[in-house]
Coordinates of C-alpha atoms in Angstrom, one line a residue:
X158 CA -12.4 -173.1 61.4
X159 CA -14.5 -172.9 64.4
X160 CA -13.8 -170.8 66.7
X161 CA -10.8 -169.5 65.1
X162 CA -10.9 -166.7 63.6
X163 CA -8.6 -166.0 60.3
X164 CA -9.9 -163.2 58.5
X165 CA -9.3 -159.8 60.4
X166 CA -11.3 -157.9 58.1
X167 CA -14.3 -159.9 59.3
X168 CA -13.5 -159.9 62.6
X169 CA -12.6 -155.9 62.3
X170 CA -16.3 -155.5 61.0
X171 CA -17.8 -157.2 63.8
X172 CA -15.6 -155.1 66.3
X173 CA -16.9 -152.1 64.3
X174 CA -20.3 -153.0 64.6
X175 CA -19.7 -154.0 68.3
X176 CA -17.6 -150.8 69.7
X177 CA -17.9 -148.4 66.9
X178 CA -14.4 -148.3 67.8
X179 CA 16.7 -143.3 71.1
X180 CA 18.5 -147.1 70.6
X181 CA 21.0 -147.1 67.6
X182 CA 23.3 -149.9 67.4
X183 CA 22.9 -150.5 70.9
X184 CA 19.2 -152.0 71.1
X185 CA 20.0 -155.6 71.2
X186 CA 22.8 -155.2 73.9
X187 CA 22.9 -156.7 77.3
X188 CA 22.4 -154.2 80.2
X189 CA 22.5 -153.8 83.7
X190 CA 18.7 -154.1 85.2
X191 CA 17.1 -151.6 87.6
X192 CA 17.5 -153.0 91.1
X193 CA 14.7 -154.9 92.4
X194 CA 13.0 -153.2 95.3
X195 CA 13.9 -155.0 99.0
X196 CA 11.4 -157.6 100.3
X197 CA 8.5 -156.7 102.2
X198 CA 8.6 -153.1 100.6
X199 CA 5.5 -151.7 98.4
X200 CA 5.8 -151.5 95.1
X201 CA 3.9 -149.5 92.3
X202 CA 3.7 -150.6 88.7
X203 CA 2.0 -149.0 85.7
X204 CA 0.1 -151.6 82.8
X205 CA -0.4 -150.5 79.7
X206 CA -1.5 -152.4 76.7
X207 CA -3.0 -152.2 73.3
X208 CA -0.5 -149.2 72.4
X209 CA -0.3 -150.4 68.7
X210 CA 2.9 -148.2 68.4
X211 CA 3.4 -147.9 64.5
X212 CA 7.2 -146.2 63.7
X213 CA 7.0 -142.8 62.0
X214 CA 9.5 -144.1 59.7
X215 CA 6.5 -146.2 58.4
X216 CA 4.3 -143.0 57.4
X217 CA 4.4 -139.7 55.6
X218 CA 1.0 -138.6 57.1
X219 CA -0.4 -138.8 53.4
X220 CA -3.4 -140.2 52.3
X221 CA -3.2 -143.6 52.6
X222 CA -2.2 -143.1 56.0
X223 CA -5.3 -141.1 56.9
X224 CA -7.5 -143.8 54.9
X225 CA -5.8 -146.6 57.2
X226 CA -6.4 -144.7 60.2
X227 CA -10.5 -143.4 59.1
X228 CA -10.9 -147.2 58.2
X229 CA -9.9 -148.5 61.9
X230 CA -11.4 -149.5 65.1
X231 CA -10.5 -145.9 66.7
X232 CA -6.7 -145.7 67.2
X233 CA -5.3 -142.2 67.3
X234 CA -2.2 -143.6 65.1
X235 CA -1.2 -140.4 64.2
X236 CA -0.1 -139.2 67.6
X237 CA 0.9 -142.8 68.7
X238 CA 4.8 -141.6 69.0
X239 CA 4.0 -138.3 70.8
X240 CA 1.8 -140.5 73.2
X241 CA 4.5 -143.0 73.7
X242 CA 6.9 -140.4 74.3
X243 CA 4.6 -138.7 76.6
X244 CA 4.0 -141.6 78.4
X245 CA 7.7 -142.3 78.8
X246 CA 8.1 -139.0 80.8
X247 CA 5.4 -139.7 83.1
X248 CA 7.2 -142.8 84.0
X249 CA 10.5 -140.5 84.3
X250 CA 8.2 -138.1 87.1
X251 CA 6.0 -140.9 88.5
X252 CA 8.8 -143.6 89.0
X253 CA 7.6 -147.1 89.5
X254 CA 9.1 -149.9 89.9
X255 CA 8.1 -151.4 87.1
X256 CA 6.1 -150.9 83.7
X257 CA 3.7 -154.2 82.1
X258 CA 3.2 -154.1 78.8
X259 CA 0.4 -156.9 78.2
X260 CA 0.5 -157.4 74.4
X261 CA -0.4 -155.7 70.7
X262 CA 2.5 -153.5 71.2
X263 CA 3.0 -152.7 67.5
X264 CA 0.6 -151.5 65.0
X265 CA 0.9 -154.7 62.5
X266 CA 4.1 -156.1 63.8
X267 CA 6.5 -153.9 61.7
X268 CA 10.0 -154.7 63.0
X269 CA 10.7 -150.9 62.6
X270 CA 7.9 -149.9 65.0
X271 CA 9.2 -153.6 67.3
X272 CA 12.7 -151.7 67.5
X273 CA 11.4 -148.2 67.8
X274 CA 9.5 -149.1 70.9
X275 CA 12.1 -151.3 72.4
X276 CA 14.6 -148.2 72.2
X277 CA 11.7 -145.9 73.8
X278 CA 11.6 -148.5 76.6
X279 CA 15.7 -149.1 77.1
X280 CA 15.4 -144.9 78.2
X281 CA 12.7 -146.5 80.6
X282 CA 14.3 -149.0 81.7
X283 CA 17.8 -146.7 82.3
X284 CA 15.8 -144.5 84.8
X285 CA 15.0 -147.2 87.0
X286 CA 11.9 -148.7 86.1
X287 CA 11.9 -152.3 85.0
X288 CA 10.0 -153.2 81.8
X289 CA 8.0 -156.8 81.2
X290 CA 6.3 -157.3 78.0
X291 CA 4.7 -160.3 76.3
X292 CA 3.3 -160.5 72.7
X293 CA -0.3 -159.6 71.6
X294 CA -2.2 -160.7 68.3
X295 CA -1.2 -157.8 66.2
X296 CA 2.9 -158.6 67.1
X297 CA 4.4 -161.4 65.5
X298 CA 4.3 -162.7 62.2
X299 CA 1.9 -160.6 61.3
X300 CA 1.8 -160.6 57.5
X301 CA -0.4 -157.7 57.1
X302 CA 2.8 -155.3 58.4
X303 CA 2.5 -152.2 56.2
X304 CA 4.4 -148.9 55.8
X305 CA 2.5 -145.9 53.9
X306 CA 3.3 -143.3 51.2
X307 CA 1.7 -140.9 49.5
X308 CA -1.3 -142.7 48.5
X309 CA -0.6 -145.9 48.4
X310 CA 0.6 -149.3 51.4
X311 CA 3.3 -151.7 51.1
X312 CA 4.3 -154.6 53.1
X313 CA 7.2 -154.2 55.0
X314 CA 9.1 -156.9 57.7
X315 CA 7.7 -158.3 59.8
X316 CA 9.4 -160.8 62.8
X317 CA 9.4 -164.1 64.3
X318 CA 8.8 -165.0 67.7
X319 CA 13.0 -165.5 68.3
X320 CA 13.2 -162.0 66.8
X321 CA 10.3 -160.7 69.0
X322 CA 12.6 -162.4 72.4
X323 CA 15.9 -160.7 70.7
X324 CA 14.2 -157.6 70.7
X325 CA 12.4 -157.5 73.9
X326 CA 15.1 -159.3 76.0
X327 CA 16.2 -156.8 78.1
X328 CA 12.3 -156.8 79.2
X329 CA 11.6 -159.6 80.9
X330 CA 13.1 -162.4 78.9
X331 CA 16.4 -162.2 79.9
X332 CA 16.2 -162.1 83.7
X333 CA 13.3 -164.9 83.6
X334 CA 13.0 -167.0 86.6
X335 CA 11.2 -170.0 84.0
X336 CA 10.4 -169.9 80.4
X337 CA 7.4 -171.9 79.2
X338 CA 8.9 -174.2 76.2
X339 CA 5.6 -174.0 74.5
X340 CA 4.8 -170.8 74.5
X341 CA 6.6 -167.0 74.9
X342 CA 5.0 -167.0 78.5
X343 CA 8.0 -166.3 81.5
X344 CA 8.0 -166.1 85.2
X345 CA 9.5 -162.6 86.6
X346 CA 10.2 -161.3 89.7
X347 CA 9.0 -157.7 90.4
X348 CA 11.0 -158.1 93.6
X349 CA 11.5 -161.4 96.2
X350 CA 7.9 -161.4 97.0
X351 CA 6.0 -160.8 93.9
X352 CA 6.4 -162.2 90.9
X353 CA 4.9 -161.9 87.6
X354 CA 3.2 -164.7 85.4
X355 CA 3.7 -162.9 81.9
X356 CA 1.3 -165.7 79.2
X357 CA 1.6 -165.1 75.5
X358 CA -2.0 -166.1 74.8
X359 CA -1.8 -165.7 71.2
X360 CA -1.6 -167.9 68.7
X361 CA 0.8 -166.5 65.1
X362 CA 2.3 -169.8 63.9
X363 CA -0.4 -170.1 61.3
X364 CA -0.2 -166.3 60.4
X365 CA 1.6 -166.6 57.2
X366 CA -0.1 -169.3 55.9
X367 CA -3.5 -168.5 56.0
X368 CA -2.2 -164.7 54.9
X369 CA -3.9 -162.8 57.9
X370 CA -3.3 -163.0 61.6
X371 CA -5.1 -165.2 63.8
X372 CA -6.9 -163.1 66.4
X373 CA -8.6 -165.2 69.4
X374 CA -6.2 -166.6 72.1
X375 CA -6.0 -169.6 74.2
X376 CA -3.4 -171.3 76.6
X377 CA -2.0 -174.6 75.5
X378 CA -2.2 -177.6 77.5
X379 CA 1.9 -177.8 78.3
X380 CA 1.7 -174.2 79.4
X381 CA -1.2 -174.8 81.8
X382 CA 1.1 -177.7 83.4
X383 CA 4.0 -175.2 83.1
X384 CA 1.6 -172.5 85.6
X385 CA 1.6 -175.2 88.1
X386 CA 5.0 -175.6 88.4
X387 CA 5.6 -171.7 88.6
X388 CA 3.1 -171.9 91.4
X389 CA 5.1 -174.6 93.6
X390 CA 8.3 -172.5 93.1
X391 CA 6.3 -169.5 94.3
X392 CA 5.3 -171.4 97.0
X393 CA 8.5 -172.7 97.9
X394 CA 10.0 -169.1 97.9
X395 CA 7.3 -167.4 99.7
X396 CA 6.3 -165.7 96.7
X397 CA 2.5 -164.1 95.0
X398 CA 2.1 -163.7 91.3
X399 CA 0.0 -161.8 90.0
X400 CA -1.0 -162.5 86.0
X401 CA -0.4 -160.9 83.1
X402 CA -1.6 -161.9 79.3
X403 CA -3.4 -160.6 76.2
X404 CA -6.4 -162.2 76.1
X405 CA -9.4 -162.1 78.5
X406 CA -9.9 -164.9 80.9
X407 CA -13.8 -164.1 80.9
X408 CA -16.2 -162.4 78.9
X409 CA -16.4 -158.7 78.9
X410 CA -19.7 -157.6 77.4
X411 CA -23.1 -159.9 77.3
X412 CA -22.7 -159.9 73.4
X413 CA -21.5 -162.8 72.1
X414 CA -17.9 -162.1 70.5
X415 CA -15.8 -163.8 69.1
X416 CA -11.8 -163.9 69.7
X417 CA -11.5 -162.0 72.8
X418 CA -11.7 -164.2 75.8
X419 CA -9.7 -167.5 75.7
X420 CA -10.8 -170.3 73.6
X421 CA -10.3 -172.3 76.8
X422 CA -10.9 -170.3 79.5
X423 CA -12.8 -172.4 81.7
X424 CA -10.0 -174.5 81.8
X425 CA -7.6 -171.7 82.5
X426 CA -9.9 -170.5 85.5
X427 CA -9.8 -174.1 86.6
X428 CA -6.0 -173.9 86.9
X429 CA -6.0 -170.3 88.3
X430 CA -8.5 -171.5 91.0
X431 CA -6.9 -174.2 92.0
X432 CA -3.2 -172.1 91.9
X433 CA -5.2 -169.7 94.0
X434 CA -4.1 -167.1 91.3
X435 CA -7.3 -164.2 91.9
X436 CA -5.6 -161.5 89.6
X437 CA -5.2 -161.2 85.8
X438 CA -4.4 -158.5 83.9
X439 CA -5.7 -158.2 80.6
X440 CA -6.1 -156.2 77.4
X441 CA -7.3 -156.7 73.6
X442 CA -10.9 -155.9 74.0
X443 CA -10.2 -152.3 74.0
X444 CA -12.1 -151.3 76.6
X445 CA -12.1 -150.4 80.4
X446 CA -13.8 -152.8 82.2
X447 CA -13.6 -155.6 85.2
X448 CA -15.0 -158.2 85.5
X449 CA -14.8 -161.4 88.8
X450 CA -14.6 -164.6 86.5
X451 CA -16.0 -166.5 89.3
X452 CA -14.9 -168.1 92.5
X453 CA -12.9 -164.6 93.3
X454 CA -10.9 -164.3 90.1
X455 CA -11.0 -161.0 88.7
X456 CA -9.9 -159.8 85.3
X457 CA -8.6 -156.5 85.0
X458 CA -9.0 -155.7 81.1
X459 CA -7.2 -152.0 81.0
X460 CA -8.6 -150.4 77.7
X461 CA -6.4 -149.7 74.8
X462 CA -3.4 -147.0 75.7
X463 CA -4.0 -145.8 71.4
X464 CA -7.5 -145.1 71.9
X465 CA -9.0 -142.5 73.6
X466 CA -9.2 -142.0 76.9
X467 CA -5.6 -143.7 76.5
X468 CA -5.7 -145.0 79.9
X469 CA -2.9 -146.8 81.6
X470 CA -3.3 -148.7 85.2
X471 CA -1.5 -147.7 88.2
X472 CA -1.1 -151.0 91.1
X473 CA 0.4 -150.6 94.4
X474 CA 1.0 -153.4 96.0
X475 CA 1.2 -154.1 99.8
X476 CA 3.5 -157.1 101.1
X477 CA 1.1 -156.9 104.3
X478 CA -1.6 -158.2 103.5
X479 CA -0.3 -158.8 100.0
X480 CA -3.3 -156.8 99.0
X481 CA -2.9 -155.4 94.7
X482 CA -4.7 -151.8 94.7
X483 CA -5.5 -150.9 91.1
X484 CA -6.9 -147.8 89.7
X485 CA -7.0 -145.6 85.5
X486 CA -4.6 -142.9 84.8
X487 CA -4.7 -140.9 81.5
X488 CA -1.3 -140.1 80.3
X489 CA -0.8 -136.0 80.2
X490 CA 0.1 -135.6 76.4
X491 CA -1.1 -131.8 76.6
X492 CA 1.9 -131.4 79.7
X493 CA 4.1 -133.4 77.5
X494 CA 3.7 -130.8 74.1
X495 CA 3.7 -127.5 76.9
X496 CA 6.8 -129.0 77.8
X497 CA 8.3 -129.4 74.6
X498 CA 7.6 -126.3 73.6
X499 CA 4.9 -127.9 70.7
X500 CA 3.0 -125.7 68.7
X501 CA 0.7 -128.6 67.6
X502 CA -2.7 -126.6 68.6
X503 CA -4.3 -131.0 68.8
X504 CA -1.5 -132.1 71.5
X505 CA -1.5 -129.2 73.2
X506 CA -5.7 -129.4 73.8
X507 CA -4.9 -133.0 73.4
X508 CA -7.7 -134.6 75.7
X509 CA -10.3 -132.4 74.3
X510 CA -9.3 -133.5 70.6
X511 CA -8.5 -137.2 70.7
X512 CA -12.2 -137.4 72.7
X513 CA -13.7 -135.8 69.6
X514 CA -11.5 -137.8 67.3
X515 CA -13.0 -141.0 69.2
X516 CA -16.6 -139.5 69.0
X517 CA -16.5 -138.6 65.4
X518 CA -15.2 -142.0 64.3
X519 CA -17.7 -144.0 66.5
X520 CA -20.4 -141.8 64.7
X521 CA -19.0 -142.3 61.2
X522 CA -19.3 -146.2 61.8
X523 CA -22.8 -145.8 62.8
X524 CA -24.5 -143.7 61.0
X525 CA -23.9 -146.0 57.8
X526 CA -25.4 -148.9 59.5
X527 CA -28.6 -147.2 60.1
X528 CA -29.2 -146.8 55.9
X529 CA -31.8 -149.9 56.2
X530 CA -33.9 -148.3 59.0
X531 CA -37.0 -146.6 58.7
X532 CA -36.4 -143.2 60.4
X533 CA -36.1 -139.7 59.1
X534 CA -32.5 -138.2 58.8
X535 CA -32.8 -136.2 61.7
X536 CA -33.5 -139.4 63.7
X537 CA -30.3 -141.6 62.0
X538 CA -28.3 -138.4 63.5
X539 CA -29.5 -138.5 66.5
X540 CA -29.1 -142.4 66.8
X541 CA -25.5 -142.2 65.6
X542 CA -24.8 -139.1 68.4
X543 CA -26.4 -141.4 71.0
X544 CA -24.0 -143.9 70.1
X545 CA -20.8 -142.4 69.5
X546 CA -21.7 -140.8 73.0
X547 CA -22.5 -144.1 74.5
X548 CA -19.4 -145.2 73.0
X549 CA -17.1 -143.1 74.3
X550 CA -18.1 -143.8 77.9
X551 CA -18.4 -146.9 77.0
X552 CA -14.5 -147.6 76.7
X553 CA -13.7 -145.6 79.7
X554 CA -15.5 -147.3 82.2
X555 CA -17.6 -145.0 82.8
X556 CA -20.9 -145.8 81.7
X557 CA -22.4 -146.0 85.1
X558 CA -21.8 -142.6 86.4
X559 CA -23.5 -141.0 83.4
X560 CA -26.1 -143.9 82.9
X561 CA -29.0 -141.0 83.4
X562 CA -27.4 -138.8 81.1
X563 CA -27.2 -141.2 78.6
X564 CA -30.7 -143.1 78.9
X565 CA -32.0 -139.7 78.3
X566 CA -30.8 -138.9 74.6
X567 CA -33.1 -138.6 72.0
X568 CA -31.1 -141.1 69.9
X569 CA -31.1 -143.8 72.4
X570 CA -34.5 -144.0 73.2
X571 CA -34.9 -144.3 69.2
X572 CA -32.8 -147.7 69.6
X573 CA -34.4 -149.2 71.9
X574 CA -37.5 -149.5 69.7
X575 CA -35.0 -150.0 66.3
X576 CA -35.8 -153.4 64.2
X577 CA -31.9 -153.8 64.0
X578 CA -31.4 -156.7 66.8
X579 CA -27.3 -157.2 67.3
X580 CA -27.1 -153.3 67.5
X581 CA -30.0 -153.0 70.0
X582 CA -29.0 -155.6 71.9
X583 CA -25.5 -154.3 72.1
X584 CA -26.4 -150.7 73.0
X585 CA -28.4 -152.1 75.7
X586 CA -25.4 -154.2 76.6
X587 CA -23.6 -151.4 77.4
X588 CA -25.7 -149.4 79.7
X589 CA -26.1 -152.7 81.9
X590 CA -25.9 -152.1 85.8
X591 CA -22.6 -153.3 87.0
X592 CA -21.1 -154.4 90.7
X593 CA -18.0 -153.2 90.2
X594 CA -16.0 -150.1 89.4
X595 CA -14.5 -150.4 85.8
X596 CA -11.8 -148.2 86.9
X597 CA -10.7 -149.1 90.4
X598 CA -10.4 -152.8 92.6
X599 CA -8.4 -154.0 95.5
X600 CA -7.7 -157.1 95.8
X601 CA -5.7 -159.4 98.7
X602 CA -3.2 -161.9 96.3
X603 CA -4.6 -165.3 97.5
X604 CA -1.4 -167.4 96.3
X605 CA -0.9 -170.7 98.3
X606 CA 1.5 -169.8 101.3

């Protein structure tokens, strides 16, 4: 198979060991879609992705939902519809122009959770702020799509990729300048003067036959030709784009991993470079964290919106010079429950729990991997702490303003001497000296006008 990967559970394991991770009847309707703001005018726009939304008509909260959950990569899934909801509101107050969604949008591709969402972002879309979403790995034809009772999963429906464009129409599709014929990619228009290059990187078509879904990404060779010709008509209409897909354009941690960046990505950063597209915004890796992919290109990979800290990225762009300023929000689920009058003592200290939640589970992947090693108990705890600590920083970006906090605990200095290579290698990984702030970048649109 290469460098395609078909077994999740494998490639869950090596994530694991990596991270220690309102619609009804009307859904499908045509509507009327927010105004596009005047040329020349600043616009903000939020980006969210990785929100693995799972319906709550899909779970009772019982045990083999819990199991499902303690046997992930760190997704606070049983808060994902509170978060979402919260999130919504923020838009309500905040107000952007427009909202990207770059990809795993659902859980395991349930079509409940697909049309649950899609509702949640119609009320989005009603106040004013125009929604643009593409497909991620988890999203279509996904045939590990599960629902949960009691103590026990089933399969439930799944969709294709016309049902994922029925669904999501009204968010992007729809109002598309060019669709790619190969792909679910589409060209958008933000407003006059930027556009949006929205890529479905993933590849599902094989899903069902090998039984699980197909994880790394790539862009086909018809869809690069198709980026070219978006570029002309950008060019010809006085246009920048910025970029939008699931997969990373350029590796994200020294580690080799599989699955993450594009199979062919130095062919897509050929066509970006010569399109004089310099901004990407990306997502599946789970973390916070950007990276320049050479010759000025830089990759924005905003860290999963279901795992803590569930960060979201705010851009405002400026027509003069074109310049995209970028920087992390965390989505105020603690305002949300106040608000709503909850009495849910975990959303209303929400940040406080879903840090621990992300902390314990780091350390409960951990400390099993450290059976083999030759170190008392007391030190396996405090290598697991040091990690799950690490970690946590780790997928907010902020690694580098605690580096000396970090390098100091017991537990890591125990690693770096540890017989246990990949895990070594990747703890060091993560405490690497960076150029660049993981959670903030400006950057002038180059485009070719």
């Amino acid at each position: 198979m290469g460098r395609k990967t078909y077994s999740r559970y494998a490639f869950r394991w090596l994530l694991v060991l990596a991270m220690l991770g309102v619609g009804g009847c009307d859904l499908f309707k045509q509507h009327d879609a927010p105004v596009k703001p005047v040329t020349g005018k600043p616009l903000d726009l939020f980006v969210a992705t990785d929100i693995h939304y799972l319906s709550p008509k899909l779970h009772d909260n019982g045990q083999a939902f819990q199991t499902f959950i303690s046997d992930g990569d760190g997704k606070l899934l049983s808060y994902i519809d509170q978060m979402t909801d919260a999130f919504t509101e923020e838009i309500f107050r905040k107000k952007p122009q427009a909202l990207i969604l770059s990809g795993d949008l659902t859980s395991n591709g349930e079509k409940a959770s697909h049309e649950d969402l899609a509702a949640k972002l119609g009320r989005i879309e009603a106040s004013g702020t125009a929604v643009y979403v593409i497909p991620g790995n988890h999203d279509i034809l996904n045939p590990w799509a599960r629902k949960f009772k009691t103590d026990s999963q089933y399969k439930t429906e799944f969709i294709t990729p016309d049902q994922f464009k029925q669904i999501y129409g009204n968010f992007g599709y729809n109002e598309a300048i060019s669709s790619d014929k190969t792909t679910l990619s589409y060209l958008a228009a933000a407003s006059d003067d930027l556009w949006l290059l929205m890529l479905d990187t993933s590849q599902y078509d094989k899903n069902t036959l090998f039984g699980v879904p197909q994880t790394d990404g790539e862009i086909p060779g018809p869809t690069l030709k198709w980026i070219e010709e978006c570029n002309d008509l950008a060019q010809k209409k006085g246009a920048r784009i910025l970029t939008v897909m699931h997969h990373n354009l350029t590796d994200h941690t020294t580690v080799p991993m599989e699955g993450f960046t594009l199979n062919n990505s130095k062919e897509a950063i050929r066509t970006f470079k010569s399109a004089r597209l310099n901004l990407i915004l990306s997502g599946h890796i789970h973390i916070q964290d950007i990276r320049d992919a050479g010759d000025g290109i830089y990759d924005i990979a905003t860290s999963a919106f279901g795992v803590y800290p569930h960060h979201y990225g705010v851009l405002h762009y400026e027509p003069k010079p074109h310049k995209v300023s970028y920087h992390t929000a965390q989505v105020d689920v603690a305002q949300w429950a106040q608000d709503h009058h909850s009495t849910d003592e975990h959303l209303l200290n929400f940040d406080a729990y879903a840090r621990q939640f992300f902390a314990d589970h780091s350390y409960a992947k951990a400390y099993p991997s450290l059976k083999d090693l030759d170190y008392s108990e007391e030190q396996k705890k405090q290598m697991a702490h040091a990690m799950a600590e690490i970690n946590v920083r780790y997928f907010g970006g902020t690694v580098e303003q605690d580096r000396a906090q970090l390098e100091s605990l017991p537990g890591y200095q125990l690693w770096l001497k540890a017989k246990a290579p990949f895990m070594t290698d990747y703890i060091k990984s993560m405490l690497e000296p960076k150029k660049l702030d993981n959670n903030s970048l400006e950057v002038i649109l180059q485009g070719t006008t």
